[in-house]
Amino acid sequence: CSSDLIMFKTALDVASGKTLYTQTYNHYGPISAYLQAFSLQILGNYVLSIRLITAFFYSLIAVVIYLTWTKLLPNKIAFLASIL
């Protein structure tokens, strides 16, 4: 997918030491670029590294949403809402 390559190029630039927004450009924001650059340094220079770190943070966000919603909703509805 082309969005994977856009994110990969920016993360690769940041991982190699380039400065964000002056030497490379990113539309999404600095946090995603730095997290993805970190994943490239840890997991290697592969598009799969970008996808793995994204999947990890999506799952982490789903857990946080579930824990937050269990305070307001019944457990079954909170679980269903976090899955959706």
GROMACS .gro file of N, CA and C in nm, residues 1-8 11 32 35-37 39-40 43-59:
model
   96
    1CYS      N    1   0.085  -0.117   0.000
    1CYS     CA    2   0.000   0.000   0.000
    1CYS      C    3   0.090   0.124   0.000
    2SER      N    4   0.048   0.229  -0.066
    2SER     CA    5   0.131   0.348  -0.079
    2SER      C    6   0.148   0.422   0.054
    3SER      N    7   0.048   0.416   0.142
    3SER     CA    8   0.062   0.483   0.271
    3SER      C    9   0.169   0.416   0.357
    4ASP      N   10   0.185   0.284   0.342
    4ASP     CA   11   0.294   0.215   0.412
    4ASP      C   12   0.429   0.269   0.370
    5LEU      N   13   0.445   0.291   0.241
    5LEU     CA   14   0.574   0.339   0.192
    5LEU      C   15   0.600   0.484   0.231
    6ILE      N   16   0.494   0.564   0.239
    6ILE     CA   17   0.510   0.703   0.284
    6ILE      C   18   0.558   0.705   0.430
    7MET      N   19   0.496   0.623   0.514
    7MET     CA   20   0.537   0.616   0.654
    7MET      C   21   0.675   0.554   0.668
    8PHE      N   22   0.705   0.454   0.585
    8PHE     CA   23   0.834   0.387   0.591
    8PHE      C   24   0.947   0.483   0.556
   11ALA      N   25   1.000   0.728   0.846
   11ALA     CA   26   1.060   0.659   0.961
   11ALA      C   27   1.205   0.623   0.933
   32SER      N   28   0.414   0.956   1.569
   32SER     CA   29   0.414   0.835   1.486
   32SER      C   30   0.548   0.816   1.416
   35LEU      N   31   0.804   0.689   1.683
   35LEU     CA   32   0.776   0.551   1.723
   35LEU      C   33   0.811   0.453   1.613
   36GLN      N   34   0.780   0.488   1.490
   36GLN     CA   35   0.811   0.400   1.379
   36GLN      C   36   0.961   0.396   1.351
   37ALA      N   37   1.029   0.506   1.370
   37ALA     CA   38   1.175   0.505   1.356
   37ALA      C   39   1.238   0.415   1.463
   39SER      N   40   1.093   0.154   1.595
   39SER     CA   41   1.066   0.016   1.555
   39SER      C   42   1.159  -0.029   1.444
   40LEU      N   43   1.196   0.061   1.354
   40LEU     CA   44   1.291   0.024   1.250
   40LEU      C   45   1.429  -0.005   1.309
   43LEU      N   46   1.354  -0.362   1.508
   43LEU     CA   47   1.311  -0.478   1.430
   43LEU      C   48   1.375  -0.489   1.292
   44GLY      N   49   1.440  -0.384   1.247
   44GLY     CA   50   1.503  -0.387   1.116
   44GLY      C   51   1.431  -0.298   1.017
   45ASN      N   52   1.496  -0.269   0.907
   45ASN     CA   53   1.442  -0.177   0.806
   45ASN      C   54   1.348  -0.250   0.711
   46TYR      N   55   1.231  -0.285   0.761
   46TYR     CA   56   1.129  -0.354   0.683
   46TYR      C   57   0.996  -0.285   0.701
   47VAL      N   58   0.912  -0.291   0.599
   47VAL     CA   59   0.777  -0.236   0.610
   47VAL      C   60   0.700  -0.313   0.716
   48LEU      N   61   0.731  -0.440   0.733
   48LEU     CA   62   0.665  -0.521   0.834
   48LEU      C   63   0.688  -0.465   0.975
   49SER      N   64   0.803  -0.402   0.999
   49SER     CA   65   0.830  -0.339   1.128
   49SER      C   66   0.730  -0.229   1.157
   50ILE      N   67   0.697  -0.150   1.056
   50ILE     CA   68   0.599  -0.043   1.070
   50ILE      C   69   0.462  -0.103   1.103
   51ARG      N   70   0.426  -0.208   1.032
   51ARG     CA   71   0.296  -0.271   1.055
   51ARG      C   72   0.287  -0.335   1.193
   52LEU      N   73   0.395  -0.396   1.240
   52LEU     CA   74   0.394  -0.459   1.371
   52LEU      C   75   0.378  -0.358   1.483
   53ILE      N   76   0.450  -0.247   1.477
   53ILE     CA   77   0.439  -0.146   1.582
   53ILE      C   78   0.300  -0.082   1.579
   54THR      N   79   0.243  -0.066   1.460
   54THR     CA   80   0.108  -0.012   1.449
   54THR      C   81   0.007  -0.108   1.509
   55ALA      N   82   0.018  -0.236   1.480
   55ALA     CA   83  -0.073  -0.335   1.537
   55ALA      C   84  -0.059  -0.342   1.689
   56PHE      N   85   0.063  -0.330   1.739
   56PHE     CA   86   0.085  -0.331   1.883
   56PHE      C   87   0.013  -0.215   1.950
   57PHE      N   88   0.027  -0.096   1.895
   57PHE     CA   89  -0.036   0.020   1.956
   57PHE      C   90  -0.188   0.019   1.939
   58TYR      N   91  -0.239  -0.034   1.828
   58TYR     CA   92  -0.383  -0.050   1.814
   58TYR      C   93  -0.438  -0.143   1.922
   59SER      N   94  -0.370  -0.253   1.947
   59SER     CA   95  -0.417  -0.346   2.050
   59SER      C   96  -0.407  -0.284   2.189
   0.00000   0.00000   0.00000
